[in-house]
Coordinates of C-alpha atoms and ligand atoms in Angstrom, one line a residue:
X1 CA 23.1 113.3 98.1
X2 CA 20.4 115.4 96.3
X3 CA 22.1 117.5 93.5
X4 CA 21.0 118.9 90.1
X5 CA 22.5 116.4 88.1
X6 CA 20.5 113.5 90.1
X7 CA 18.3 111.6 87.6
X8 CA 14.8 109.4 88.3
X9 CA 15.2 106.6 87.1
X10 CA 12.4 102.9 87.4
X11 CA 14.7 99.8 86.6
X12 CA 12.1 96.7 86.1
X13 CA 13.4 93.3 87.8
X14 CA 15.2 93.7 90.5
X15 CA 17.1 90.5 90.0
X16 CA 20.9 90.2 90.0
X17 CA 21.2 92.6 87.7
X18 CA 18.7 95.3 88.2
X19 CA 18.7 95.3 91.9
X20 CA 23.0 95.5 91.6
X21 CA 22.5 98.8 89.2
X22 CA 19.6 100.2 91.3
X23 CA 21.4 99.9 94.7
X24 CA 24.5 101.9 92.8
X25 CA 22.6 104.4 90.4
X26 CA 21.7 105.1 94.1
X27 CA 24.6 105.4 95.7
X28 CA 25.7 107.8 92.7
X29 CA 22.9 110.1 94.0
X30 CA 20.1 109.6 91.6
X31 CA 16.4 108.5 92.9
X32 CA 15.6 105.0 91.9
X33 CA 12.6 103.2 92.2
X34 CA 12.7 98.9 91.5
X35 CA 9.9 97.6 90.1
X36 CA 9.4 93.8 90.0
X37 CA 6.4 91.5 89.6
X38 CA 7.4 89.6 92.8
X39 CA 5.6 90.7 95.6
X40 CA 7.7 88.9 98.2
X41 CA 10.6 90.4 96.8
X42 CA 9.4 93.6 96.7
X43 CA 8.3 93.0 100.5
X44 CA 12.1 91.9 101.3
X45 CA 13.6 94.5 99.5
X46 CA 11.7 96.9 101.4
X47 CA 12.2 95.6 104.6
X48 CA 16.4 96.0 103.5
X49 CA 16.7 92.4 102.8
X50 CA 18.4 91.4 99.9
X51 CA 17.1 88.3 98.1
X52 CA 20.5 87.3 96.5
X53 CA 23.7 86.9 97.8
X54 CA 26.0 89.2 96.5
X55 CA 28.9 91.1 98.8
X56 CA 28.1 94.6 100.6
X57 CA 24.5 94.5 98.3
X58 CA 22.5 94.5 101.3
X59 CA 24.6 97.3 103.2
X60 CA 24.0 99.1 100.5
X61 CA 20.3 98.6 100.6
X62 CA 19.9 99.3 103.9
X63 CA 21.9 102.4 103.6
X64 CA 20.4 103.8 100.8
X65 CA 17.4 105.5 102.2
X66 CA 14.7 107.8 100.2
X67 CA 17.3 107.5 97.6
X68 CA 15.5 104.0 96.6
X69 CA 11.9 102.5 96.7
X70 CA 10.7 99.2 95.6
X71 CA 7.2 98.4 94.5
X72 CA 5.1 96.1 92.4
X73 CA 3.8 98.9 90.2
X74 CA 5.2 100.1 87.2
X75 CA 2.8 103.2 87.2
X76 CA 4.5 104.1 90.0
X77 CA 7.9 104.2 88.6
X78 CA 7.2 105.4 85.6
X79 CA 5.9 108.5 87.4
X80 CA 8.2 111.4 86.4
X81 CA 11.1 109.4 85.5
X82 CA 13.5 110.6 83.1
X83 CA 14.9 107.0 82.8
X84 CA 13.3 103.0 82.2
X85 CA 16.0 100.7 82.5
X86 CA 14.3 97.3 81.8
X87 CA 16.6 94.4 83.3
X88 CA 14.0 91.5 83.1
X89 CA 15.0 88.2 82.4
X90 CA 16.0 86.4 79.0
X91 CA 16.2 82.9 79.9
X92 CA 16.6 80.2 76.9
X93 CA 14.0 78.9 74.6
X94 CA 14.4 75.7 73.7
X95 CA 16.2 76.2 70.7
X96 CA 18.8 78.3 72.7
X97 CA 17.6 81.6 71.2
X98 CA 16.8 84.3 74.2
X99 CA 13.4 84.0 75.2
X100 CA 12.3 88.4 74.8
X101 CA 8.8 87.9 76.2
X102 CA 9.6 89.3 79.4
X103 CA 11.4 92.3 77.8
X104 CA 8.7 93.1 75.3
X105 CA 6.3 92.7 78.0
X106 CA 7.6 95.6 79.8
X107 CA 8.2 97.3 77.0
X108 CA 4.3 97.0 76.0
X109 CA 3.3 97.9 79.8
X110 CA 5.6 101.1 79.7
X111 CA 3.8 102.0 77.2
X112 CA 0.7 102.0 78.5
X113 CA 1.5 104.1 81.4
X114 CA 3.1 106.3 79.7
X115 CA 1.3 110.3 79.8
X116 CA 1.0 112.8 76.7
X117 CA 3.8 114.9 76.3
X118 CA 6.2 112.5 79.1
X119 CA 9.9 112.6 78.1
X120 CA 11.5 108.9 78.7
X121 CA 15.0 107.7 77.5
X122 CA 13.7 103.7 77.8
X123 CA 17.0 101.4 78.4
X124 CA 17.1 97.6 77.7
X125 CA 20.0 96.5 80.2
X126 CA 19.0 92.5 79.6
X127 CA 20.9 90.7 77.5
X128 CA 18.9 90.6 74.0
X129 CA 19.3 89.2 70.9
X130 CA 20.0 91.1 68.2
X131 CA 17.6 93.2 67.2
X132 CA 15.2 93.3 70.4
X133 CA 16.2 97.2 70.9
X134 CA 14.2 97.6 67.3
X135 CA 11.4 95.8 68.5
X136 CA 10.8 97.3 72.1
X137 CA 11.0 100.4 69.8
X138 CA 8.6 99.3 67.9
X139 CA 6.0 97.6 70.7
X140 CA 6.6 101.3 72.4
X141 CA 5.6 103.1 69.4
X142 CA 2.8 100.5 68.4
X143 CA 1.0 100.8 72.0
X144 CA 1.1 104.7 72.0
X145 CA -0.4 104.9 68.4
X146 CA -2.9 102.9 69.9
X147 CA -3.7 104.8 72.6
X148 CA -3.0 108.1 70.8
X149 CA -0.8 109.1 72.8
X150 CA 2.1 111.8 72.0
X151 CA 4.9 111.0 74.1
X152 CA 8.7 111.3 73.5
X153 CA 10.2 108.3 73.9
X154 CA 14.4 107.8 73.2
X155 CA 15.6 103.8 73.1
X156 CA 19.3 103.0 74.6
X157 CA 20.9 99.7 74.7
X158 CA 23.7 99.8 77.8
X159 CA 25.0 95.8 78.7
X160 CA 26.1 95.0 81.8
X161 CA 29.2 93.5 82.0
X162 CA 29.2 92.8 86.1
X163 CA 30.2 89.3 87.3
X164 CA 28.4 87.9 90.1
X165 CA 29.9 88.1 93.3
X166 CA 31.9 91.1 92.2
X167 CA 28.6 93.2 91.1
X168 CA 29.0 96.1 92.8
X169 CA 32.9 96.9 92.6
X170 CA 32.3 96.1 88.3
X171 CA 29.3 98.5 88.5
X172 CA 31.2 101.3 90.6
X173 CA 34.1 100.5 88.5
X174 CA 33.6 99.4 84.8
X175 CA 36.3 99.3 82.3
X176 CA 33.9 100.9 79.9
X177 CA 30.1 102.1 79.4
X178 CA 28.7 100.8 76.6
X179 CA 25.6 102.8 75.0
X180 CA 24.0 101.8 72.0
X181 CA 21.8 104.6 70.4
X182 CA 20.7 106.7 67.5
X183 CA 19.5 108.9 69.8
X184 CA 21.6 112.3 71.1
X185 CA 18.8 113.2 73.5
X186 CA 19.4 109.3 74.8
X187 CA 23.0 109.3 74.8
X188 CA 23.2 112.9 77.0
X189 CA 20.8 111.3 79.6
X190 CA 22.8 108.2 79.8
X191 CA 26.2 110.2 80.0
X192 CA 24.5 112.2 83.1
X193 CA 23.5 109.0 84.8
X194 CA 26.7 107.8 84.8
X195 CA 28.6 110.9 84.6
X196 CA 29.9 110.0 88.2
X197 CA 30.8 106.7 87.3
X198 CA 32.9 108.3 84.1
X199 CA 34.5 111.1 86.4
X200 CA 34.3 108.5 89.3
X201 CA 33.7 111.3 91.5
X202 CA 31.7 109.7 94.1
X203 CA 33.1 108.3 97.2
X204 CA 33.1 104.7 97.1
X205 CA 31.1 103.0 99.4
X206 CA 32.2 101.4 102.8
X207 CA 33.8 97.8 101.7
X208 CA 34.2 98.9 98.4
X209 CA 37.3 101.7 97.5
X210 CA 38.4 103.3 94.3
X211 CA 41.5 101.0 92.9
X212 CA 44.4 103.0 93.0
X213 CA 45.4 104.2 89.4
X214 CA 41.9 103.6 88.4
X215 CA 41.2 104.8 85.0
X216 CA 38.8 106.6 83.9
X217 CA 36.3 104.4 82.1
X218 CA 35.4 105.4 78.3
X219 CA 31.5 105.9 77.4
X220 CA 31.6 103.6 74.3
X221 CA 28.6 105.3 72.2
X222 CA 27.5 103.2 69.2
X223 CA 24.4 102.0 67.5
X224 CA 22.4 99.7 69.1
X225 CA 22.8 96.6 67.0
X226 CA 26.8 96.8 67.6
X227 CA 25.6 97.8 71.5
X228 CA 24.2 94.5 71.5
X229 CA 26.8 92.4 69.8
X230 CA 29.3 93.8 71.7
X231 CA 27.4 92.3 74.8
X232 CA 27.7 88.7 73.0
X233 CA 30.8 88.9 71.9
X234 CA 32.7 89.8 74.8
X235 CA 31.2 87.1 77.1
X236 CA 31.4 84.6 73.7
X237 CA 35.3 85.5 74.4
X238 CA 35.8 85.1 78.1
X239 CA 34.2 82.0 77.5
X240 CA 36.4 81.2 74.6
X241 CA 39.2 81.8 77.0
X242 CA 38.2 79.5 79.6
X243 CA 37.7 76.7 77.1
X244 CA 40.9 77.3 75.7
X245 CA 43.2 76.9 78.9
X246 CA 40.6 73.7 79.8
X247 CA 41.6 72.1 76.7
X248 CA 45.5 73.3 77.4
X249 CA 45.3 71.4 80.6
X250 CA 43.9 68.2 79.1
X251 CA 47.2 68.1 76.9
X252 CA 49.4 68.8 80.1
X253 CA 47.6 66.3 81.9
X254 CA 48.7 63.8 79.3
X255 CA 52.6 65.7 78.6
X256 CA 53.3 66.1 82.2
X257 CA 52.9 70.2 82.4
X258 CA 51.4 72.0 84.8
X259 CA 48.4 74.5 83.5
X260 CA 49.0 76.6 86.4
X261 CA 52.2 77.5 85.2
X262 CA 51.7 77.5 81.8
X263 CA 48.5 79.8 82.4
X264 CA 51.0 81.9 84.5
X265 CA 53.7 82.1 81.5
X266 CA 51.3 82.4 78.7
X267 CA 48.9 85.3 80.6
X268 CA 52.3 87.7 81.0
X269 CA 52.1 88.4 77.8
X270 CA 50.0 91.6 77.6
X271 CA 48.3 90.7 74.4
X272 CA 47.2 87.7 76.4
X273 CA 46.5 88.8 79.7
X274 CA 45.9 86.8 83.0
X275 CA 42.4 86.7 83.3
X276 CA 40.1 84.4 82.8
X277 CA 42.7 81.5 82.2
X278 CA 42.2 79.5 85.2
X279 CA 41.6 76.0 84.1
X280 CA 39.0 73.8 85.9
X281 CA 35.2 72.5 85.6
X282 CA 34.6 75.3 83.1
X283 CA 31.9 78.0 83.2
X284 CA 28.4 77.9 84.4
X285 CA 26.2 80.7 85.3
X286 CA 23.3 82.7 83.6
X287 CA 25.4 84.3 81.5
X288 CA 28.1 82.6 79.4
X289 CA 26.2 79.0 78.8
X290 CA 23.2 81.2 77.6
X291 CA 24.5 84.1 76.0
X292 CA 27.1 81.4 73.6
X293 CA 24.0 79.7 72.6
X294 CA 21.9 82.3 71.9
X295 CA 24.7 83.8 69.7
X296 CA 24.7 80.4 67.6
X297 CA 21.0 81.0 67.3
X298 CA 21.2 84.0 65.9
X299 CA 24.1 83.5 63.9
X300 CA 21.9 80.4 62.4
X301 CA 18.8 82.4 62.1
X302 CA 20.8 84.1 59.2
X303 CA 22.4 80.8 58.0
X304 CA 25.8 81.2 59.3
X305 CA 27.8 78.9 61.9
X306 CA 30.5 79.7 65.0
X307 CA 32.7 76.8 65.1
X308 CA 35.0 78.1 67.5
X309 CA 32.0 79.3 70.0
X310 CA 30.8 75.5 69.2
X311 CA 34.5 74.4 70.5
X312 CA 34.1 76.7 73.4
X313 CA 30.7 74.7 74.5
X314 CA 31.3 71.5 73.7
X315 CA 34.9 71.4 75.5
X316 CA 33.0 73.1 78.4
X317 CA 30.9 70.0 78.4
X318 CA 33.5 67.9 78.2
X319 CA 35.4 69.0 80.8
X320 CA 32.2 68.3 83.1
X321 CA 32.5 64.7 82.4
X322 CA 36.0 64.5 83.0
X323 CA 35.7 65.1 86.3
X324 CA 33.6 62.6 86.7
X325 CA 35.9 60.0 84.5
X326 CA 38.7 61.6 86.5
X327 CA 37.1 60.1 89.9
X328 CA 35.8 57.0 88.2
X329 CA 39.4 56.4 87.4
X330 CA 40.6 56.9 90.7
X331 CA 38.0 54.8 92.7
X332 CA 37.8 52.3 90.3
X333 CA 33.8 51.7 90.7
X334 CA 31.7 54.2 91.2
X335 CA 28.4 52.6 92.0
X336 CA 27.7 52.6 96.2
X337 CA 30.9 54.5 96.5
X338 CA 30.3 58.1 98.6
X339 CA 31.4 61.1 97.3
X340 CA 31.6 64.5 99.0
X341 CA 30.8 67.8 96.6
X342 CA 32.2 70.7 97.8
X343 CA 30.5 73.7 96.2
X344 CA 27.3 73.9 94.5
X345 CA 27.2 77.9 93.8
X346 CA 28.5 78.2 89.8
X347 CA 30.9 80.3 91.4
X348 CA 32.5 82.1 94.7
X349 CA 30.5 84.9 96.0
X350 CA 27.1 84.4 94.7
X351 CA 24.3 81.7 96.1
X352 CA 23.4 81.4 92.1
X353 CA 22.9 77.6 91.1
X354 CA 22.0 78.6 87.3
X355 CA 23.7 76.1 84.9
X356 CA 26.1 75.0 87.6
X357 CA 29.2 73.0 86.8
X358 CA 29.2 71.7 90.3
X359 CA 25.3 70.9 90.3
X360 CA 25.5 68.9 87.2
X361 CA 28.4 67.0 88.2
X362 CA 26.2 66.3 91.0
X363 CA 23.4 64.9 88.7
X364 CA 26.1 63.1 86.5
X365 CA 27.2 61.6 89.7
X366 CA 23.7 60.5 90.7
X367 CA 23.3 58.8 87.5
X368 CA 26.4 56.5 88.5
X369 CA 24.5 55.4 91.5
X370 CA 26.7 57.2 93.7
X371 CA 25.9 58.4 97.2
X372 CA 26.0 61.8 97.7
X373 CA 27.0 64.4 100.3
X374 CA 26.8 68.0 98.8
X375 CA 28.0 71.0 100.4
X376 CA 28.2 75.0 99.9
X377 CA 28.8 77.4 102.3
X378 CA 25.6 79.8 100.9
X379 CA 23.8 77.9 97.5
X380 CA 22.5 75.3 99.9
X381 CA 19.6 76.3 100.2
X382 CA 19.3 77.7 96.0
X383 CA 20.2 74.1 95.4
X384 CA 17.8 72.3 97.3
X385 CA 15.5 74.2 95.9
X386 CA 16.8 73.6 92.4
X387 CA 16.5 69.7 92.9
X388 CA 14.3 69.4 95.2
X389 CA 13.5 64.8 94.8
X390 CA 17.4 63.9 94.4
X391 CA 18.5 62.0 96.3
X392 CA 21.5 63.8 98.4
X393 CA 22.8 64.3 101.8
X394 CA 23.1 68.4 102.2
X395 CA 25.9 68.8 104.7
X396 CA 26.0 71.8 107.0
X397 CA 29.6 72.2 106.9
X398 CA 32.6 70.8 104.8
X399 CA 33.5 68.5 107.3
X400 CA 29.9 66.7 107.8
X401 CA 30.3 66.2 104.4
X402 CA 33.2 64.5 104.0
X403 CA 32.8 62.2 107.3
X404 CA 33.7 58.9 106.0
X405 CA 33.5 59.5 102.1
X406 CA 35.5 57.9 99.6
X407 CA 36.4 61.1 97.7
X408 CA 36.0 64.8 97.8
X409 CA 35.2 66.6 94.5
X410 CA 36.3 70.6 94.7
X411 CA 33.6 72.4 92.4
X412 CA 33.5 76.0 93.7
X413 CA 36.4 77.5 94.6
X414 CA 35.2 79.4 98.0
X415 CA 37.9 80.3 100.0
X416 CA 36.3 78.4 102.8
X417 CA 38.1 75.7 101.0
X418 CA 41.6 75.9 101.2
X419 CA 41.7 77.1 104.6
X420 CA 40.2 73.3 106.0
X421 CA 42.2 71.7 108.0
X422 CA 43.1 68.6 105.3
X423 CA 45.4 67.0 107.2
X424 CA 42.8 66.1 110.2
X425 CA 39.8 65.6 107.1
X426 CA 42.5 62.7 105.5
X427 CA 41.7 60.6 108.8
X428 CA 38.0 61.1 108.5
X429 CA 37.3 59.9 105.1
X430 CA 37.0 56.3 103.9
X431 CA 39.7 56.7 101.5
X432 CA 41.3 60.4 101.6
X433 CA 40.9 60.8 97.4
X434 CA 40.6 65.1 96.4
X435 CA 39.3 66.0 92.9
X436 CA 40.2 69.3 92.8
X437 CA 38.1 70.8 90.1
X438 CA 38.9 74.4 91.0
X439 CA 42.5 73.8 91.2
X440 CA 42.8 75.9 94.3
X441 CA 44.4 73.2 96.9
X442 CA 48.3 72.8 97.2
X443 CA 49.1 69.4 95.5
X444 CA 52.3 69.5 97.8
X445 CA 50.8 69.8 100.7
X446 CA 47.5 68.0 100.1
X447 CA 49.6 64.7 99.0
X448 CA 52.0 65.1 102.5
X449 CA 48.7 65.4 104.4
X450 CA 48.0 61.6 103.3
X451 CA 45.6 62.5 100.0
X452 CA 45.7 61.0 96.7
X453 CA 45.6 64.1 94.3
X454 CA 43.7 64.9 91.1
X455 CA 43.6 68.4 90.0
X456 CA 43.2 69.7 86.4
X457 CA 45.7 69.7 84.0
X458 CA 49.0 69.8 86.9
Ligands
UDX501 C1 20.0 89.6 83.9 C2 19.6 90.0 82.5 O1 18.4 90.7 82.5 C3 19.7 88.9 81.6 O2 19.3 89.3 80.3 C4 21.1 88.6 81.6 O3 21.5 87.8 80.6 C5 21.5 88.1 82.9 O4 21.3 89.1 83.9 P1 19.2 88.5 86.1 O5 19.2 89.8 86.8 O6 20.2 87.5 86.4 O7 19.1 88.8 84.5 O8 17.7 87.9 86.2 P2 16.9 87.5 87.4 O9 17.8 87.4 88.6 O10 16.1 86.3 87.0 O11 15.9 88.7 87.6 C6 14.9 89.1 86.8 C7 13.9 89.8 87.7 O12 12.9 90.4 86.8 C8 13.2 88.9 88.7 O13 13.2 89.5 90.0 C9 11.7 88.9 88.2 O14 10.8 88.8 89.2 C10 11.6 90.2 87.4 N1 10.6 90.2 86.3 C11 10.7 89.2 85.4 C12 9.7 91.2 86.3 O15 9.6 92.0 87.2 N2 8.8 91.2 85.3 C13 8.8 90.3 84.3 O16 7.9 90.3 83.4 C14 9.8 89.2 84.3
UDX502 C1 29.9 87.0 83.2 C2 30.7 88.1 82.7 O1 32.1 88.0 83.2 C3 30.2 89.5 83.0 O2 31.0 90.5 82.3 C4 28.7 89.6 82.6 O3 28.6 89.8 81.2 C5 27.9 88.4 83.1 O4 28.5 87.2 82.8 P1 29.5 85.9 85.6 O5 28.9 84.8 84.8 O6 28.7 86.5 86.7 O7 29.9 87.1 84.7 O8 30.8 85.4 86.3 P2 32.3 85.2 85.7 O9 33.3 85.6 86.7 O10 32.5 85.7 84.3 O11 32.4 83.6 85.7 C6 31.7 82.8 84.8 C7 32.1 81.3 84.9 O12 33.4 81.1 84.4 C8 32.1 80.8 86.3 O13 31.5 79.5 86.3 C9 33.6 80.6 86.7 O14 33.8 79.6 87.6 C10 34.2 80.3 85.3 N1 35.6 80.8 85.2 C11 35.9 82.1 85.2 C12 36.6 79.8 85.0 O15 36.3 78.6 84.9 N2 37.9 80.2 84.8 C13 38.2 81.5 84.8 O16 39.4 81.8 84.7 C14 37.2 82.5 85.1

C-alpha cells in the first residue's frame, strides 16, 4: 500500500476517536503510529485487540500490518512524522466548560520532543473550546523558545464528525473535511492525508463498501476559530433536532398523533430532512451532552446566553424522567416493583455507557426503590464497571432479564430487540407492561401478543 503520497503521521489517544482515524489513515495507505498513555491499551492494541466496540474496527486492526504501530512513547511517534494529530480527551469541568489539560499536555510534550529544523503540521482532532488551537500554538511555541529550538511547526484544527457505532463507514465516508488553518503549508498536508478520502480512491474495506452515488466530499478550509465552532455547532443542531421531535411527541402523546408519522411527513421535506428525528429517551453519549454545555460555557464566558441549546438540554432531561413517570403511571407503585432494562449502551453499536439515557434511567429507577434487572447485549460489562455498588441484577440475555418482571423498559435500540420472541416473553413476566423508549417495537403486534404498550409520542 506504500506509495509517494503516503504520510507519517503519530495520533495521541487512541480512544474512540484516535484509534477509529488511525486504523483508516491506515487503511488509506499512510504509516501511523498510536500513541497513548495506557499501557494495557497499548498492549491490546498491539496484540490486534481492540479495546472498544465499534463494527469491523478490530478487522481492521488486525489487518493493518507495518502500516500501524502502537506504543506508549510519544518520542517515538514524533520520529519523522510529517503529521501530530492530538485526539486526547476533553471531558467536562465542572462548570461544563471542556476540561484542555489533556490537550495542552500533549501539546507541551510534542514540543519537547520536537528536533531543530523538524517540519510538523500539529492537528487538534478533540473537541476544544474555542480558542484552544491558539493556545496549543502558543504552549508549542512557548516550549521551543525555551528549549531554543528552531522547528517549523504548522497548527490545523480538523473535527470529527464520526458517530459511534458507525465510525469507520463516517471516516471512510464523510460528508465533508473540515480544516481550520491560517496555514497553506498545513492545509496541503492535510489535503494529501485525505486526498483519498476526497477522491475516494481507495478500495473500501471488507464489511464496509463505497455507497453507490457517493459524493465526493468537499475539503471545507477555514480558520481555525470557525473550524472549531463549526464542530459545536453542528452537534448543538443534531441535538436541537432530537429535542425538537421529543418535545413533538410529548404534544402527540397528549393530541392522539403518532410521532412516527409525523417524523415521517415532516422529514420529506428536503429542507428538513429525516435524520436525526427519531423521537425517544433523547441523546446521551460523549459528545452531544458535553459539547451543548461546553458551548453555553463559552457563549457565557463572553456574557451571552443560548436559550434554544438550553431548551434542547433541558427537554433532553425531561424526556429522561418521563420515562420513568411513563412507567410509574402504568404500574401504579413503583417501590418493590421489578423492572427489566433493556440496553445500557447510549446507543446501538458501541459498548460506550458515557452519559447514558438508559444508565440514568437506571439510577432514577433505583432511587424509586425499584428492583432491577439490566441488560445489554455488549455495555454489560462498561456498565458494571461504571456503577460498580448499585444494586442490580445484570442479566446475561434479554430473556433472564425479564423472567418474572413487572415491566420492560426499551433504552437502546439494538436490533437484538425486536427480533425476541414477545409473544412467548408476555407469559414469562409478572405483568407483560413494554416501555418502549426507543420506539422500535410494533405497538400492533406487541399489544396482540398480550402487552400493555407505552412507546413515545404514538
Ligand atoms: C474524543 C475527543 O478527543 C473528544 O474531544 C471528543 O469530544 C470526543 O471524542 P474519545 O476518543 O471519545 O474523545 O476519548 P477517549 O475514548 O476517552 O480516548 C482518549 C484517549 O486518550 C484514551 O485512550 C487515553 O488513554 C488517551 N490519553 C488521554 C492520552 O494518551 N494522554 C493523555 O494525556 C490523556
Ligand atoms: C455524535 C455526532 O453525530 C457525530 O457527528 C460526532 O460529532 C460525535 O457525536 P455520537 O454521539 O457518537 O455522534 O452518536 P449519534 O448517532 O449522533 O447519537 C447521539 C445520541 O442521540 C444517541 O444517544 C442516540 O440514541 C440519540 N439519537 C440519535 C436520538 O435520540 N434520535 C435520533 O434521531 C438520533
Amino acid at each position: 500500500m506504500q506509495n509517494s503520497s503516503a504520510l507519517q503521521v503519530a495520533i495521541v489517544g487512541t480512544g474512540y476517536v484516535g484509534l477509529t482515524t488511525g486504523v483508516a489513515l491506515a487503511h488509506l495507505g499512510h504509516t501511523v503510529v498510536g500513541v497513548d498513555q495506557d499501557p494495557g491499551k497499548v498492549q491490546m492494541l498491539r496484540e490486534g485487540r481492540s479495546p472498544i466496540h465499534e463494527v469491523h474496527l478490530e478487522d481492521l486492526l488486525r489487518a493493518s500490518g507495518e502500516q500501524l504501530r502502537f506504543t506508549t512513547h510519544l518520542s517515538e511517534g514524533l520520529q519523522g512524522a510529517d503529521v501530530a494529530i492530538i485526539a486526547v480527551g476533553t471531558p467536562p469541568k465542572p462548570n461544563g466548560e471542556a476540561d484542555t489539560r489533556y490537550v495542552e499536555a500533549v501539546a507541551r510534550e510534542i514540543a519537547q520532543h520536537l528536533t531543530e529544523g523538524q517540519r510538523l503540521v500539529v492537528v487538534v482532532k478533540s473537541t476544544v473550546p474555542i480558542g484552544s488551537n491558539q493556545r496549543v500554538a502558543s504552549v508549542i511555541a512557548r516550549v521551543l523558545r525555551e528549549r531554543q529550538v528552531q522547528a517549523h511547526v504548522s497548527f490545523a484544527s480538523n473535527p470529527e464528525f464520526l458517530r459511534e457505532g458507525m465510525a469507520l463507514y463516517d471516516t471512510f465516508y464523510p460528508d465533508r473535511i473540515v480544516v481550520g488553518t491560517a496555514d497553506d503549508h498545513a492545509t496541503t498536508v492535510l489535503r494529501q492525508l485525505y486526498r483519498p478520502l476526497l477522491e475516494q480512491t481507495f478500495t473500501p474495506p471488507p464489511g464496509l463498501p463505497r455507497p453507490s452515488a457517493f459524493p465526493l466530499p468537499p475539503l471545507v478550509t477555514t480558520d481555525t476559530t470557525s473550524a472549531e465552532m463549526i464542530k459545536y455547532a453542528a452537534n448543538a443542531f443534531l441535538a436541537t433536532k432530537i429535542s425538537f421531535i421529543n418535545e413533538i411527541a410529548g404534544l402527540c402523546e397528549r393530541v392522539g398523533a403518532d410521532v412516527t408519522e409525523v417524523a415521517r411527513g415532516m422529514g420529506l421535506d428536503t429542507r428538513i430532512g429525516s435524520r436525526f428525528l427519531q423521537a425517544g429517551l433523547g441523546w446521551g453519549g460523549s459528545c452531544f451532552p458535553k459539547d451543548t454545555q461546553a458551548l453555553q460555557a463559552v457563549a457565557a464566558e463572553y456574557g451571552y446566553t443560548m436559550p434554544i441549546i438550553q431548551a434542547a438540554r433541558d427537554v433532553n432531561a425531561r424526556q429522561r424522567k418521563l420515562m420513568v413517570e411513563k412507567l410509574q403511571r402504568t404500574l401504579k407503585v413503583l417501590r418493590g416493583r421489578t423492572v427489566a432494562v433493556l440496553g445500557l449502551a447510549f446507543k446501538p453499536g458501541t459498548d460506550d455507557v458515557r452519559d447514558s439515557a438508559g444508565m440514568d434511567v437506571l439510577r432514577m429507577l433505583l432511587e424509586c426503590d425499584v428492583h432491577l434487572r439490566a441488560y445489554d447485549p455488549v455495555a454489560l460489562d462498561a456498565a458494571q464497571r461504571a456503577l460498580p455498588d448499585m444494586e442490580v441484577d445484570w442479566a446475561y440475555t434479554a430473556q433472564e432479564a425479564l423472567e418474572g418482571a413487572d415491566a420492560v423498559l426499551i433504552a437502546t435500540e439494538w436490533e437484538e430487540f425486536q427480533t425476541l420472541d414477545w409473544a412467548v416473553l408476555a407469559t414469562r413476566m409478572r405483568t407483560p407492561v413494554v416501555v418502549d423508549g426507543r420506539n422500535v417495537l410494533n405497538p400492533a403486534a406487541l399489544r396482540a401478543a398480550g402487552f400493555t404498550y407505552v412507546g413515545v409520542g404514538r
